[in-house]
């Protein structure tokens, strides 16, 4: 993703591939599903231009993110915990 740095963010026992624009103060961390993170290039740059901190995240099994082998590892409860873990990893406050 042009104009973004690639991060490896540990959360919920996995390592997530995250793209973050190099500018912007702390704000929102966002994860989108089911597209690859680079699909959100224009939206990420737009939100960063408004001053938000934005993460384009490859969810489990996508891109450079960890790929659990068991089917049940992709249940909605696990995906929800991933988002909460990423919010925690970003330094923002989650509503757990």
GROMACS .gro file of C-alpha atoms in nm:
model
   96
    1UNK     CA    1   0.000   0.000   0.000
    2UNK     CA    2   0.163   0.324  -0.113
    3UNK     CA    3   0.228   0.578   0.161
    4UNK     CA    4   0.176   0.323   0.439
    5UNK     CA    5   0.408   0.122   0.655
    6UNK     CA    6   0.362  -0.250   0.713
    7UNK     CA    7   0.339  -0.360   1.075
    8UNK     CA    8   0.329  -0.706   1.233
    9UNK     CA    9   0.090  -0.669   1.527
   10UNK     CA   10   0.048  -0.949   1.785
   11UNK     CA   11  -0.311  -0.989   1.906
   12UNK     CA   12  -0.530  -1.275   2.028
   13UNK     CA   13  -0.242  -1.524   1.996
   14UNK     CA   14  -0.181  -1.444   1.627
   15UNK     CA   15   0.034  -1.203   1.428
   16UNK     CA   16  -0.165  -0.965   1.208
   17UNK     CA   17  -0.040  -0.789   0.895
   18UNK     CA   18  -0.139  -0.424   0.933
   19UNK     CA   19  -0.088  -0.128   0.701
   20UNK     CA   20  -0.084   0.218   0.859
   21UNK     CA   21  -0.034   0.555   0.687
   22UNK     CA   22   0.283   0.720   0.814
   23UNK     CA   23   0.093   1.029   0.936
   24UNK     CA   24  -0.203   1.102   1.159
   25UNK     CA   25  -0.261   1.127   1.534
   26UNK     CA   26  -0.401   0.843   1.742
   27UNK     CA   27  -0.768   0.782   1.680
   28UNK     CA   28  -0.950   0.485   1.533
   29UNK     CA   29  -0.812   0.142   1.454
   30UNK     CA   30  -1.019  -0.038   1.194
   31UNK     CA   31  -1.028  -0.391   1.059
   32UNK     CA   32  -1.216  -0.478   0.742
   33UNK     CA   33  -1.330  -0.817   0.620
   34UNK     CA   34  -1.311  -1.010   0.388
   35UNK     CA   35  -1.095  -0.816   0.141
   36UNK     CA   36  -0.716  -0.788   0.148
   37UNK     CA   37  -0.604  -0.475   0.334
   38UNK     CA   38  -0.465  -0.308   0.022
   39UNK     CA   39  -0.820  -0.302  -0.122
   40UNK     CA   40  -0.892  -0.021   0.124
   41UNK     CA   41  -0.607   0.203   0.004
   42UNK     CA   42  -0.826   0.500  -0.094
   43UNK     CA   43  -1.038   0.490   0.221
   44UNK     CA   44  -0.730   0.462   0.444
   45UNK     CA   45  -0.565   0.763   0.282
   46UNK     CA   46  -0.889   0.963   0.300
   47UNK     CA   47  -0.939   0.894   0.672
   48UNK     CA   48  -0.570   0.959   0.746
   49UNK     CA   49  -0.605   1.289   0.560
   50UNK     CA   50  -0.885   1.381   0.803
   51UNK     CA   51  -0.643   1.323   1.090
   52UNK     CA   52  -0.744   0.972   1.198
   53UNK     CA   53  -0.503   0.693   1.276
   54UNK     CA   54  -0.620   0.410   1.054
   55UNK     CA   55  -0.518   0.046   1.036
   56UNK     CA   56  -0.600  -0.165   0.732
   57UNK     CA   57  -0.578  -0.518   0.873
   58UNK     CA   58  -0.551  -0.852   0.702
   59UNK     CA   59  -0.768  -1.078   0.914
   60UNK     CA   60  -0.665  -1.432   1.006
   61UNK     CA   61  -0.592  -1.635   0.694
   62UNK     CA   62  -0.540  -1.332   0.466
   63UNK     CA   63  -0.217  -1.181   0.333
   64UNK     CA   64   0.070  -1.198   0.580
   65UNK     CA   65  -0.149  -1.267   0.884
   66UNK     CA   66  -0.127  -1.598   1.071
   67UNK     CA   67  -0.332  -1.884   0.925
   68UNK     CA   68  -0.482  -2.117   1.185
   69UNK     CA   69  -0.547  -2.463   1.039
   70UNK     CA   70  -0.871  -2.566   1.211
   71UNK     CA   71  -1.204  -2.457   1.062
   72UNK     CA   72  -1.342  -2.365   1.405
   73UNK     CA   73  -1.058  -2.110   1.443
   74UNK     CA   74  -1.251  -1.891   1.195
   75UNK     CA   75  -1.577  -1.877   1.396
   76UNK     CA   76  -1.739  -1.539   1.456
   77UNK     CA   77  -1.638  -1.546   1.822
   78UNK     CA   78  -1.270  -1.577   1.723
   79UNK     CA   79  -1.296  -1.299   1.466
   80UNK     CA   80  -1.461  -1.073   1.723
   81UNK     CA   81  -1.181  -1.143   1.971
   82UNK     CA   82  -0.930  -1.057   1.698
   83UNK     CA   83  -1.086  -0.713   1.655
   84UNK     CA   84  -1.087  -0.654   2.032
   85UNK     CA   85  -0.723  -0.767   2.051
   86UNK     CA   86  -0.625  -0.533   1.768
   87UNK     CA   87  -0.798  -0.241   1.938
   88UNK     CA   88  -0.604  -0.321   2.256
   89UNK     CA   89  -0.279  -0.352   2.057
   90UNK     CA   90  -0.341  -0.012   1.898
   91UNK     CA   91  -0.346   0.157   2.238
   92UNK     CA   92  -0.709   0.265   2.194
   93UNK     CA   93  -0.969   0.168   2.454
   94UNK     CA   94  -1.193  -0.127   2.371
   95UNK     CA   95  -1.540  -0.194   2.513
   96UNK     CA   96  -1.497  -0.545   2.645
   0.00000   0.00000   0.00000
